[in-house]
Amino acid sequence: MKLHLQIPDSLNDISLEDFQKFEKINVKGNHDTVFLMQKKVEIFCKVDLNLTLNIKFNDLVEIDNHINNILQSDVDLTTVFKIDDIEYGFIPNLDDITLGEYVDLDNYLGSWNDMHKALSVLYRPVTYRKDERYLIEDYEGTKYAEIMLKSPLSVAIGAMVFFWNLNSELLNHTLNYLRKEVTEKLTPQELEVLQQNGVGINQSLHSLTEILSDLNISPSSEH
């Protein structure tokens, strides 16, 4: 029986949504290697799980190794990409990040389950572009989260590596800048949230370290 497998060639061929599906199965403690290989082929190669039983075991192992190599690929930060012919751009200037963006990013970055929400903070439709310069829509919450499920996995991993490589000093600088700019406008409760997230960003970085380690990606590597 011949099977039609859509074997991915790169991280660009794997959607964030599909990777999230696999991650829900690929939990620590799941030692059923053959089942995980089957699920990997089912999800990433677009084939019914039952049909994977018709694949030669050696071929299954080869496909599994191929996908593993792809998942461990080094990637750069993607600044602009398209989903359904709409261009989405990375926040052009992180120095201009708002409190809302900062808090939401800290809440979502570092968890595969919420990575589409994190990307909806970082990427929004491009409203103006000239050569390499561009502007994006103002932040209105995670309104593009569902759309970001379609984003290539390369976008998510590139963003994670980028933020991991931003050392704590730069993050603290951003936080101090926000404190200075908005302190007079915040209520005591909002100030408390800001202070809590100063610690939270370090927790997010720790989570990113674990995620990238699981993928055998070195965040500090230069691409």
mmCIF file with all atom_site columns, C-alpha atoms in Angstrom:
data_model
loop_
_atom_site.group_PDB
_atom_site.id
_atom_site.type_symbol
_atom_site.label_atom_id
_atom_site.label_alt_id
_atom_site.label_comp_id
_atom_site.label_asym_id
_atom_site.label_entity_id
_atom_site.label_seq_id
_atom_site.pdbx_PDB_ins_code
_atom_site.Cartn_x
_atom_site.Cartn_y
_atom_site.Cartn_z
_atom_site.occupancy
_atom_site.B_iso_or_equiv
_atom_site.pdbx_formal_charge
_atom_site.auth_seq_id
_atom_site.auth_comp_id
_atom_site.auth_asym_id
_atom_site.auth_atom_id
_atom_site.pdbx_PDB_model_num
ATOM 1   C CA . MET A 1 1   ? 0.000  0.000  0.000  1.00 0.00 ? 1   MET A CA 1
ATOM 2   C CA . LYS A 1 2   ? 1.400  3.335  -1.065 1.00 0.00 ? 2   LYS A CA 1
ATOM 3   C CA . LEU A 1 3   ? 1.179  6.237  1.341  1.00 0.00 ? 3   LEU A CA 1
ATOM 4   C CA . HIS A 1 4   ? 1.393  9.902  0.471  1.00 0.00 ? 4   HIS A CA 1
ATOM 5   C CA . LEU A 1 5   ? 3.520  11.570 3.132  1.00 0.00 ? 5   LEU A CA 1
ATOM 6   C CA . GLN A 1 6   ? 4.107  15.316 3.295  1.00 0.00 ? 6   GLN A CA 1
ATOM 7   C CA . ILE A 1 7   ? 7.541  15.073 4.893  1.00 0.00 ? 7   ILE A CA 1
ATOM 8   C CA . PRO A 1 8   ? 8.692  18.539 6.033  1.00 0.00 ? 8   PRO A CA 1
ATOM 9   C CA . ASP A 1 9   ? 11.987 19.883 4.684  1.00 0.00 ? 9   ASP A CA 1
ATOM 10  C CA . SER A 1 10  ? 12.482 22.618 7.272  1.00 0.00 ? 10  SER A CA 1
ATOM 11  C CA . LEU A 1 11  ? 10.931 24.361 10.253 1.00 0.00 ? 11  LEU A CA 1
ATOM 12  C CA . ASN A 1 12  ? 9.035  26.506 7.766  1.00 0.00 ? 12  ASN A CA 1
ATOM 13  C CA . ASP A 1 13  ? 7.033  23.416 6.788  1.00 0.00 ? 13  ASP A CA 1
ATOM 14  C CA . ILE A 1 14  ? 5.837  22.759 10.354 1.00 0.00 ? 14  ILE A CA 1
ATOM 15  C CA . SER A 1 15  ? 3.115  24.956 11.797 1.00 0.00 ? 15  SER A CA 1
ATOM 16  C CA . LEU A 1 16  ? 3.131  26.093 15.390 1.00 0.00 ? 16  LEU A CA 1
ATOM 17  C CA . GLU A 1 17  ? -0.271 24.478 15.846 1.00 0.00 ? 17  GLU A CA 1
ATOM 18  C CA . ASP A 1 18  ? 1.002  21.064 14.746 1.00 0.00 ? 18  ASP A CA 1
ATOM 19  C CA . PHE A 1 19  ? 3.999  21.311 17.032 1.00 0.00 ? 19  PHE A CA 1
ATOM 20  C CA . GLN A 1 20  ? 1.737  22.208 19.943 1.00 0.00 ? 20  GLN A CA 1
ATOM 21  C CA . LYS A 1 21  ? -0.321 19.094 19.205 1.00 0.00 ? 21  LYS A CA 1
ATOM 22  C CA . PHE A 1 22  ? 2.785  16.941 19.347 1.00 0.00 ? 22  PHE A CA 1
ATOM 23  C CA . GLU A 1 23  ? 4.086  18.612 22.508 1.00 0.00 ? 23  GLU A CA 1
ATOM 24  C CA . LYS A 1 24  ? 0.889  17.681 24.350 1.00 0.00 ? 24  LYS A CA 1
ATOM 25  C CA . ILE A 1 25  ? 1.752  14.039 23.677 1.00 0.00 ? 25  ILE A CA 1
ATOM 26  C CA . ASN A 1 26  ? 5.501  14.351 24.043 1.00 0.00 ? 26  ASN A CA 1
ATOM 27  C CA . VAL A 1 27  ? 5.380  14.908 27.783 1.00 0.00 ? 27  VAL A CA 1
ATOM 28  C CA . LYS A 1 28  ? 8.203  13.887 30.067 1.00 0.00 ? 28  LYS A CA 1
ATOM 29  C CA . GLY A 1 29  ? 7.647  10.364 31.269 1.00 0.00 ? 29  GLY A CA 1
ATOM 30  C CA . ASN A 1 30  ? 6.141  9.113  28.019 1.00 0.00 ? 30  ASN A CA 1
ATOM 31  C CA . HIS A 1 31  ? 8.575  6.352  27.097 1.00 0.00 ? 31  HIS A CA 1
ATOM 32  C CA . ASP A 1 32  ? 6.540  4.755  24.318 1.00 0.00 ? 32  ASP A CA 1
ATOM 33  C CA . THR A 1 33  ? 9.100  5.553  21.631 1.00 0.00 ? 33  THR A CA 1
ATOM 34  C CA . VAL A 1 34  ? 7.311  3.777  18.785 1.00 0.00 ? 34  VAL A CA 1
ATOM 35  C CA . PHE A 1 35  ? 4.017  5.518  19.550 1.00 0.00 ? 35  PHE A CA 1
ATOM 36  C CA . LEU A 1 36  ? 5.766  8.900  19.632 1.00 0.00 ? 36  LEU A CA 1
ATOM 37  C CA . MET A 1 37  ? 7.336  8.168  16.257 1.00 0.00 ? 37  MET A CA 1
ATOM 38  C CA . GLN A 1 38  ? 3.914  7.265  14.888 1.00 0.00 ? 38  GLN A CA 1
ATOM 39  C CA . LYS A 1 39  ? 2.385  10.460 16.251 1.00 0.00 ? 39  LYS A CA 1
ATOM 40  C CA . LYS A 1 40  ? 5.247  12.503 14.847 1.00 0.00 ? 40  LYS A CA 1
ATOM 41  C CA . VAL A 1 41  ? 4.642  11.067 11.386 1.00 0.00 ? 41  VAL A CA 1
ATOM 42  C CA . GLU A 1 42  ? 0.872  11.450 11.762 1.00 0.00 ? 42  GLU A CA 1
ATOM 43  C CA . ILE A 1 43  ? 1.036  15.119 12.768 1.00 0.00 ? 43  ILE A CA 1
ATOM 44  C CA . PHE A 1 44  ? 3.980  16.411 10.748 1.00 0.00 ? 44  PHE A CA 1
ATOM 45  C CA . CYS A 1 45  ? 3.533  14.254 7.638  1.00 0.00 ? 45  CYS A CA 1
ATOM 46  C CA . LYS A 1 46  ? -0.265 14.519 7.486  1.00 0.00 ? 46  LYS A CA 1
ATOM 47  C CA . VAL A 1 47  ? -1.184 10.836 7.504  1.00 0.00 ? 47  VAL A CA 1
ATOM 48  C CA . ASP A 1 48  ? -3.773 8.881  9.490  1.00 0.00 ? 48  ASP A CA 1
ATOM 49  C CA . LEU A 1 49  ? -2.285 7.274  12.591 1.00 0.00 ? 49  LEU A CA 1
ATOM 50  C CA . ASN A 1 50  ? -3.562 3.808  11.668 1.00 0.00 ? 50  ASN A CA 1
ATOM 51  C CA . LEU A 1 51  ? -1.857 4.020  8.283  1.00 0.00 ? 51  LEU A CA 1
ATOM 52  C CA . THR A 1 52  ? 1.542  4.477  9.932  1.00 0.00 ? 52  THR A CA 1
ATOM 53  C CA . LEU A 1 53  ? 1.350  0.749  10.722 1.00 0.00 ? 53  LEU A CA 1
ATOM 54  C CA . ASN A 1 54  ? 1.906  0.143  7.002  1.00 0.00 ? 54  ASN A CA 1
ATOM 55  C CA . ILE A 1 55  ? 5.247  1.955  7.020  1.00 0.00 ? 55  ILE A CA 1
ATOM 56  C CA . LYS A 1 56  ? 8.373  -0.165 7.213  1.00 0.00 ? 56  LYS A CA 1
ATOM 57  C CA . PHE A 1 57  ? 9.941  0.194  10.625 1.00 0.00 ? 57  PHE A CA 1
ATOM 58  C CA . ASN A 1 58  ? 13.302 1.248  9.167  1.00 0.00 ? 58  ASN A CA 1
ATOM 59  C CA . ASP A 1 59  ? 11.535 3.924  7.117  1.00 0.00 ? 59  ASP A CA 1
ATOM 60  C CA . LEU A 1 60  ? 9.663  5.099  10.213 1.00 0.00 ? 60  LEU A CA 1
ATOM 61  C CA . VAL A 1 61  ? 12.941 5.486  12.098 1.00 0.00 ? 61  VAL A CA 1
ATOM 62  C CA . GLU A 1 62  ? 14.483 7.346  9.162  1.00 0.00 ? 62  GLU A CA 1
ATOM 63  C CA . ILE A 1 63  ? 11.570 9.781  8.957  1.00 0.00 ? 63  ILE A CA 1
ATOM 64  C CA . ASP A 1 64  ? 11.671 10.261 12.726 1.00 0.00 ? 64  ASP A CA 1
ATOM 65  C CA . ASN A 1 65  ? 15.388 11.080 12.629 1.00 0.00 ? 65  ASN A CA 1
ATOM 66  C CA . HIS A 1 66  ? 14.809 13.463 9.737  1.00 0.00 ? 66  HIS A CA 1
ATOM 67  C CA . ILE A 1 67  ? 12.127 15.360 11.669 1.00 0.00 ? 67  ILE A CA 1
ATOM 68  C CA . ASN A 1 68  ? 14.289 15.420 14.804 1.00 0.00 ? 68  ASN A CA 1
ATOM 69  C CA . ASN A 1 69  ? 17.112 17.020 12.826 1.00 0.00 ? 69  ASN A CA 1
ATOM 70  C CA . ILE A 1 70  ? 14.713 19.644 11.528 1.00 0.00 ? 70  ILE A CA 1
ATOM 71  C CA . LEU A 1 71  ? 13.466 20.440 15.031 1.00 0.00 ? 71  LEU A CA 1
ATOM 72  C CA . GLN A 1 72  ? 17.042 21.027 16.136 1.00 0.00 ? 72  GLN A CA 1
ATOM 73  C CA . SER A 1 73  ? 17.802 23.458 13.313 1.00 0.00 ? 73  SER A CA 1
ATOM 74  C CA . ASP A 1 74  ? 19.322 26.839 14.099 1.00 0.00 ? 74  ASP A CA 1
ATOM 75  C CA . VAL A 1 75  ? 17.118 29.751 13.089 1.00 0.00 ? 75  VAL A CA 1
ATOM 76  C CA . ASP A 1 76  ? 17.356 33.534 13.098 1.00 0.00 ? 76  ASP A CA 1
ATOM 77  C CA . LEU A 1 77  ? 14.691 35.940 14.259 1.00 0.00 ? 77  LEU A CA 1
ATOM 78  C CA . THR A 1 78  ? 12.009 36.377 11.603 1.00 0.00 ? 78  THR A CA 1
ATOM 79  C CA . THR A 1 79  ? 11.100 40.046 11.365 1.00 0.00 ? 79  THR A CA 1
ATOM 80  C CA . VAL A 1 80  ? 8.393  39.794 8.700  1.00 0.00 ? 80  VAL A CA 1
ATOM 81  C CA . PHE A 1 81  ? 6.401  36.828 7.398  1.00 0.00 ? 81  PHE A CA 1
ATOM 82  C CA . LYS A 1 82  ? 3.056  36.127 5.729  1.00 0.00 ? 82  LYS A CA 1
ATOM 83  C CA . ILE A 1 83  ? -0.018 34.165 6.722  1.00 0.00 ? 83  ILE A CA 1
ATOM 84  C CA . ASP A 1 84  ? -2.766 33.961 4.092  1.00 0.00 ? 84  ASP A CA 1
ATOM 85  C CA . ASP A 1 85  ? -1.124 36.776 2.103  1.00 0.00 ? 85  ASP A CA 1
ATOM 86  C CA . ILE A 1 86  ? -1.152 39.156 5.085  1.00 0.00 ? 86  ILE A CA 1
ATOM 87  C CA . GLU A 1 87  ? 2.227  40.429 6.228  1.00 0.00 ? 87  GLU A CA 1
ATOM 88  C CA . TYR A 1 88  ? 2.984  40.314 9.952  1.00 0.00 ? 88  TYR A CA 1
ATOM 89  C CA . GLY A 1 89  ? 5.901  42.227 11.433 1.00 0.00 ? 89  GLY A CA 1
ATOM 90  C CA . PHE A 1 90  ? 7.880  41.897 14.635 1.00 0.00 ? 90  PHE A CA 1
ATOM 91  C CA . ILE A 1 91  ? 7.677  44.833 17.059 1.00 0.00 ? 91  ILE A CA 1
ATOM 92  C CA . PRO A 1 92  ? 9.941  47.359 15.266 1.00 0.00 ? 92  PRO A CA 1
ATOM 93  C CA . ASN A 1 93  ? 11.350 48.966 18.417 1.00 0.00 ? 93  ASN A CA 1
ATOM 94  C CA . LEU A 1 94  ? 11.332 47.106 21.724 1.00 0.00 ? 94  LEU A CA 1
ATOM 95  C CA . ASP A 1 95  ? 12.152 50.347 23.534 1.00 0.00 ? 95  ASP A CA 1
ATOM 96  C CA . ASP A 1 96  ? 8.610  51.435 22.661 1.00 0.00 ? 96  ASP A CA 1
ATOM 97  C CA . ILE A 1 97  ? 6.953  48.308 24.086 1.00 0.00 ? 97  ILE A CA 1
ATOM 98  C CA . THR A 1 98  ? 3.865  49.129 26.147 1.00 0.00 ? 98  THR A CA 1
ATOM 99  C CA . LEU A 1 99  ? 3.074  47.887 29.618 1.00 0.00 ? 99  LEU A CA 1
ATOM 100 C CA . GLY A 1 100 ? 0.270  45.751 28.230 1.00 0.00 ? 100 GLY A CA 1
ATOM 101 C CA . GLU A 1 101 ? 2.566  44.136 25.688 1.00 0.00 ? 101 GLU A CA 1
ATOM 102 C CA . TYR A 1 102 ? 5.237  43.532 28.320 1.00 0.00 ? 102 TYR A CA 1
ATOM 103 C CA . VAL A 1 103 ? 2.908  41.903 30.833 1.00 0.00 ? 103 VAL A CA 1
ATOM 104 C CA . ASP A 1 104 ? 1.167  39.731 28.229 1.00 0.00 ? 104 ASP A CA 1
ATOM 105 C CA . LEU A 1 105 ? 4.470  38.663 26.704 1.00 0.00 ? 105 LEU A CA 1
ATOM 106 C CA . ASP A 1 106 ? 5.764  37.661 30.124 1.00 0.00 ? 106 ASP A CA 1
ATOM 107 C CA . ASN A 1 107 ? 2.608  35.641 30.757 1.00 0.00 ? 107 ASN A CA 1
ATOM 108 C CA . TYR A 1 108 ? 2.740  33.726 27.466 1.00 0.00 ? 108 TYR A CA 1
ATOM 109 C CA . LEU A 1 109 ? 6.384  33.457 26.420 1.00 0.00 ? 109 LEU A CA 1
ATOM 110 C CA . GLY A 1 110 ? 7.958  30.296 27.779 1.00 0.00 ? 110 GLY A CA 1
ATOM 111 C CA . SER A 1 111 ? 4.983  27.943 27.351 1.00 0.00 ? 111 SER A CA 1
ATOM 112 C CA . TRP A 1 112 ? 4.325  25.997 24.160 1.00 0.00 ? 112 TRP A CA 1
ATOM 113 C CA . ASN A 1 113 ? 0.610  25.951 24.938 1.00 0.00 ? 113 ASN A CA 1
ATOM 114 C CA . ASP A 1 114 ? 0.549  29.772 24.907 1.00 0.00 ? 114 ASP A CA 1
ATOM 115 C CA . MET A 1 115 ? 3.166  30.402 22.238 1.00 0.00 ? 115 MET A CA 1
ATOM 116 C CA . HIS A 1 116 ? 0.557  31.494 19.669 1.00 0.00 ? 116 HIS A CA 1
ATOM 117 C CA . LYS A 1 117 ? -0.556 34.152 22.171 1.00 0.00 ? 117 LYS A CA 1
ATOM 118 C CA . ALA A 1 118 ? 3.041  35.271 22.675 1.00 0.00 ? 118 ALA A CA 1
ATOM 119 C CA . LEU A 1 119 ? 3.470  35.593 18.904 1.00 0.00 ? 119 LEU A CA 1
ATOM 120 C CA . SER A 1 120 ? 0.295  37.675 18.718 1.00 0.00 ? 120 SER A CA 1
ATOM 121 C CA . VAL A 1 121 ? 2.003  40.136 21.065 1.00 0.00 ? 121 VAL A CA 1
ATOM 122 C CA . LEU A 1 122 ? 5.225  40.178 19.069 1.00 0.00 ? 122 LEU A CA 1
ATOM 123 C CA . TYR A 1 123 ? 3.767  40.128 15.535 1.00 0.00 ? 123 TYR A CA 1
ATOM 124 C CA . ARG A 1 124 ? 0.949  42.197 14.075 1.00 0.00 ? 124 ARG A CA 1
ATOM 125 C CA . PRO A 1 125 ? -0.135 43.173 10.550 1.00 0.00 ? 125 PRO A CA 1
ATOM 126 C CA . VAL A 1 126 ? 2.210  45.543 8.774  1.00 0.00 ? 126 VAL A CA 1
ATOM 127 C CA . THR A 1 127 ? 0.496  48.880 8.096  1.00 0.00 ? 127 THR A CA 1
ATOM 128 C CA . TYR A 1 128 ? 3.380  50.600 6.300  1.00 0.00 ? 128 TYR A CA 1
ATOM 129 C CA . ARG A 1 129 ? 6.578  49.341 4.737  1.00 0.00 ? 129 ARG A CA 1
ATOM 130 C CA . LYS A 1 130 ? 9.438  50.929 2.847  1.00 0.00 ? 130 LYS A CA 1
ATOM 131 C CA . ASP A 1 131 ? 12.367 48.654 2.092  1.00 0.00 ? 131 ASP A CA 1
ATOM 132 C CA . GLU A 1 132 ? 13.351 47.097 5.440  1.00 0.00 ? 132 GLU A CA 1
ATOM 133 C CA . ARG A 1 133 ? 11.499 49.663 7.543  1.00 0.00 ? 133 ARG A CA 1
ATOM 134 C CA . TYR A 1 134 ? 7.900  49.033 8.545  1.00 0.00 ? 134 TYR A CA 1
ATOM 135 C CA . LEU A 1 135 ? 5.153  49.859 11.023 1.00 0.00 ? 135 LEU A CA 1
ATOM 136 C CA . ILE A 1 136 ? 2.628  47.459 12.580 1.00 0.00 ? 136 ILE A CA 1
ATOM 137 C CA . GLU A 1 137 ? -0.826 47.794 14.091 1.00 0.00 ? 137 GLU A CA 1
ATOM 138 C CA . ASP A 1 138 ? -1.160 49.100 17.630 1.00 0.00 ? 138 ASP A CA 1
ATOM 139 C CA . TYR A 1 139 ? -1.520 46.415 20.264 1.00 0.00 ? 139 TYR A CA 1
ATOM 140 C CA . GLU A 1 140 ? -5.113 45.441 21.063 1.00 0.00 ? 140 GLU A CA 1
ATOM 141 C CA . GLY A 1 141 ? -4.603 42.305 23.107 1.00 0.00 ? 141 GLY A CA 1
ATOM 142 C CA . THR A 1 142 ? -4.075 38.860 21.651 1.00 0.00 ? 142 THR A CA 1
ATOM 143 C CA . LYS A 1 143 ? -6.583 39.330 18.823 1.00 0.00 ? 143 LYS A CA 1
ATOM 144 C CA . TYR A 1 144 ? -4.301 37.527 16.343 1.00 0.00 ? 144 TYR A CA 1
ATOM 145 C CA . ALA A 1 145 ? -3.577 34.534 18.571 1.00 0.00 ? 145 ALA A CA 1
ATOM 146 C CA . GLU A 1 146 ? -5.663 32.069 16.550 1.00 0.00 ? 146 GLU A CA 1
ATOM 147 C CA . ILE A 1 147 ? -4.078 33.247 13.327 1.00 0.00 ? 147 ILE A CA 1
ATOM 148 C CA . MET A 1 148 ? -0.608 32.753 14.806 1.00 0.00 ? 148 MET A CA 1
ATOM 149 C CA . LEU A 1 149 ? -1.349 29.048 15.144 1.00 0.00 ? 149 LEU A CA 1
ATOM 150 C CA . LYS A 1 150 ? -0.660 28.922 11.390 1.00 0.00 ? 150 LYS A CA 1
ATOM 151 C CA . SER A 1 151 ? 2.762  30.536 11.738 1.00 0.00 ? 151 SER A CA 1
ATOM 152 C CA . PRO A 1 152 ? 5.834  28.475 10.808 1.00 0.00 ? 152 PRO A CA 1
ATOM 153 C CA . LEU A 1 153 ? 7.603  26.886 13.755 1.00 0.00 ? 153 LEU A CA 1
ATOM 154 C CA . SER A 1 154 ? 10.734 28.754 12.662 1.00 0.00 ? 154 SER A CA 1
ATOM 155 C CA . VAL A 1 155 ? 9.054  32.014 13.685 1.00 0.00 ? 155 VAL A CA 1
ATOM 156 C CA . ALA A 1 156 ? 8.306  30.794 17.212 1.00 0.00 ? 156 ALA A CA 1
ATOM 157 C CA . ILE A 1 157 ? 11.741 29.263 17.802 1.00 0.00 ? 157 ILE A CA 1
ATOM 158 C CA . GLY A 1 158 ? 13.508 32.300 16.329 1.00 0.00 ? 158 GLY A CA 1
ATOM 159 C CA . ALA A 1 159 ? 11.596 34.583 18.694 1.00 0.00 ? 159 ALA A CA 1
ATOM 160 C CA . MET A 1 160 ? 12.410 32.386 21.693 1.00 0.00 ? 160 MET A CA 1
ATOM 161 C CA . VAL A 1 161 ? 16.116 32.329 20.871 1.00 0.00 ? 161 VAL A CA 1
ATOM 162 C CA . PHE A 1 162 ? 16.062 36.088 20.343 1.00 0.00 ? 162 PHE A CA 1
ATOM 163 C CA . PHE A 1 163 ? 14.506 36.776 23.742 1.00 0.00 ? 163 PHE A CA 1
ATOM 164 C CA . TRP A 1 164 ? 16.704 34.279 25.520 1.00 0.00 ? 164 TRP A CA 1
ATOM 165 C CA . ASN A 1 165 ? 19.746 36.054 24.114 1.00 0.00 ? 165 ASN A CA 1
ATOM 166 C CA . LEU A 1 166 ? 18.457 39.373 25.432 1.00 0.00 ? 166 LEU A CA 1
ATOM 167 C CA . ASN A 1 167 ? 20.253 39.321 28.761 1.00 0.00 ? 167 ASN A CA 1
ATOM 168 C CA . SER A 1 168 ? 18.605 40.264 32.030 1.00 0.00 ? 168 SER A CA 1
ATOM 169 C CA . GLU A 1 169 ? 20.326 43.627 32.044 1.00 0.00 ? 169 GLU A CA 1
ATOM 170 C CA . LEU A 1 170 ? 18.522 44.723 28.893 1.00 0.00 ? 170 LEU A CA 1
ATOM 171 C CA . LEU A 1 171 ? 15.211 43.360 30.159 1.00 0.00 ? 171 LEU A CA 1
ATOM 172 C CA . ASN A 1 172 ? 15.664 45.152 33.465 1.00 0.00 ? 172 ASN A CA 1
ATOM 173 C CA . HIS A 1 173 ? 16.489 48.326 31.553 1.00 0.00 ? 173 HIS A CA 1
ATOM 174 C CA . THR A 1 174 ? 13.189 48.000 29.691 1.00 0.00 ? 174 THR A CA 1
ATOM 175 C CA . LEU A 1 175 ? 11.335 47.388 32.949 1.00 0.00 ? 175 LEU A CA 1
ATOM 176 C CA . ASN A 1 176 ? 12.952 50.400 34.635 1.00 0.00 ? 176 ASN A CA 1
ATOM 177 C CA . TYR A 1 177 ? 12.063 52.531 31.641 1.00 0.00 ? 177 TYR A CA 1
ATOM 178 C CA . LEU A 1 178 ? 8.450  51.446 31.898 1.00 0.00 ? 178 LEU A CA 1
ATOM 179 C CA . ARG A 1 179 ? 8.401  52.167 35.619 1.00 0.00 ? 179 ARG A CA 1
ATOM 180 C CA . LYS A 1 180 ? 9.723  55.676 35.030 1.00 0.00 ? 180 LYS A CA 1
ATOM 181 C CA . GLU A 1 181 ? 7.288  56.431 32.230 1.00 0.00 ? 181 GLU A CA 1
ATOM 182 C CA . VAL A 1 182 ? 4.062  55.103 33.703 1.00 0.00 ? 182 VAL A CA 1
ATOM 183 C CA . THR A 1 183 ? 4.438  55.151 37.501 1.00 0.00 ? 183 THR A CA 1
ATOM 184 C CA . GLU A 1 184 ? 2.431  58.364 37.872 1.00 0.00 ? 184 GLU A CA 1
ATOM 185 C CA . LYS A 1 185 ? -0.401 56.951 35.772 1.00 0.00 ? 185 LYS A CA 1
ATOM 186 C CA . LEU A 1 186 ? -0.748 53.566 37.464 1.00 0.00 ? 186 LEU A CA 1
ATOM 187 C CA . THR A 1 187 ? -2.886 52.534 40.373 1.00 0.00 ? 187 THR A CA 1
ATOM 188 C CA . PRO A 1 188 ? -1.216 50.727 43.305 1.00 0.00 ? 188 PRO A CA 1
ATOM 189 C CA . GLN A 1 189 ? -2.668 47.455 41.999 1.00 0.00 ? 189 GLN A CA 1
ATOM 190 C CA . GLU A 1 190 ? -1.185 48.007 38.533 1.00 0.00 ? 190 GLU A CA 1
ATOM 191 C CA . LEU A 1 191 ? 2.180  48.881 40.050 1.00 0.00 ? 191 LEU A CA 1
ATOM 192 C CA . GLU A 1 192 ? 2.088  45.608 41.952 1.00 0.00 ? 192 GLU A CA 1
ATOM 193 C CA . VAL A 1 193 ? 1.517  43.727 38.677 1.00 0.00 ? 193 VAL A CA 1
ATOM 194 C CA . LEU A 1 194 ? 4.483  45.524 37.129 1.00 0.00 ? 194 LEU A CA 1
ATOM 195 C CA . GLN A 1 195 ? 6.736  44.649 40.056 1.00 0.00 ? 195 GLN A CA 1
ATOM 196 C CA . GLN A 1 196 ? 5.630  41.031 40.008 1.00 0.00 ? 196 GLN A CA 1
ATOM 197 C CA . ASN A 1 197 ? 6.409  40.762 36.320 1.00 0.00 ? 197 ASN A CA 1
ATOM 198 C CA . GLY A 1 198 ? 9.908  42.049 36.884 1.00 0.00 ? 198 GLY A CA 1
ATOM 199 C CA . VAL A 1 199 ? 10.507 38.697 38.546 1.00 0.00 ? 199 VAL A CA 1
ATOM 200 C CA . GLY A 1 200 ? 8.274  36.901 36.113 1.00 0.00 ? 200 GLY A CA 1
ATOM 201 C CA . ILE A 1 201 ? 10.395 37.764 33.106 1.00 0.00 ? 201 ILE A CA 1
ATOM 202 C CA . ASN A 1 202 ? 13.277 35.873 34.665 1.00 0.00 ? 202 ASN A CA 1
ATOM 203 C CA . GLN A 1 203 ? 10.950 32.912 35.163 1.00 0.00 ? 203 GLN A CA 1
ATOM 204 C CA . SER A 1 204 ? 9.989  33.158 31.503 1.00 0.00 ? 204 SER A CA 1
ATOM 205 C CA . LEU A 1 205 ? 13.645 33.084 30.505 1.00 0.00 ? 205 LEU A CA 1
ATOM 206 C CA . HIS A 1 206 ? 14.116 29.980 32.649 1.00 0.00 ? 206 HIS A CA 1
ATOM 207 C CA . SER A 1 207 ? 11.186 28.356 30.844 1.00 0.00 ? 207 SER A CA 1
ATOM 208 C CA . LEU A 1 208 ? 12.687 29.294 27.483 1.00 0.00 ? 208 LEU A CA 1
ATOM 209 C CA . THR A 1 209 ? 15.952 27.669 28.525 1.00 0.00 ? 209 THR A CA 1
ATOM 210 C CA . GLU A 1 210 ? 14.126 24.408 29.250 1.00 0.00 ? 210 GLU A CA 1
ATOM 211 C CA . ILE A 1 211 ? 12.168 24.534 25.972 1.00 0.00 ? 211 ILE A CA 1
ATOM 212 C CA . LEU A 1 212 ? 15.240 25.213 23.840 1.00 0.00 ? 212 LEU A CA 1
ATOM 213 C CA . SER A 1 213 ? 17.197 22.570 25.741 1.00 0.00 ? 213 SER A CA 1
ATOM 214 C CA . ASP A 1 214 ? 14.500 19.990 24.938 1.00 0.00 ? 214 ASP A CA 1
ATOM 215 C CA . LEU A 1 215 ? 14.947 20.864 21.260 1.00 0.00 ? 215 LEU A CA 1
ATOM 216 C CA . ASN A 1 216 ? 18.744 20.636 21.626 1.00 0.00 ? 216 ASN A CA 1
ATOM 217 C CA . ILE A 1 217 ? 19.068 24.258 20.535 1.00 0.00 ? 217 ILE A CA 1
ATOM 218 C CA . SER A 1 218 ? 21.771 26.426 22.066 1.00 0.00 ? 218 SER A CA 1
ATOM 219 C CA . PRO A 1 219 ? 20.209 29.883 22.609 1.00 0.00 ? 219 PRO A CA 1
ATOM 220 C CA . SER A 1 220 ? 23.565 31.595 22.801 1.00 0.00 ? 220 SER A CA 1
ATOM 221 C CA . SER A 1 221 ? 24.697 30.312 19.428 1.00 0.00 ? 221 SER A CA 1
ATOM 222 C CA . GLU A 1 222 ? 25.118 32.908 16.709 1.00 0.00 ? 222 GLU A CA 1
ATOM 223 C CA . HIS A 1 223 ? 23.514 32.176 13.396 1.00 0.00 ? 223 HIS A CA 1
#
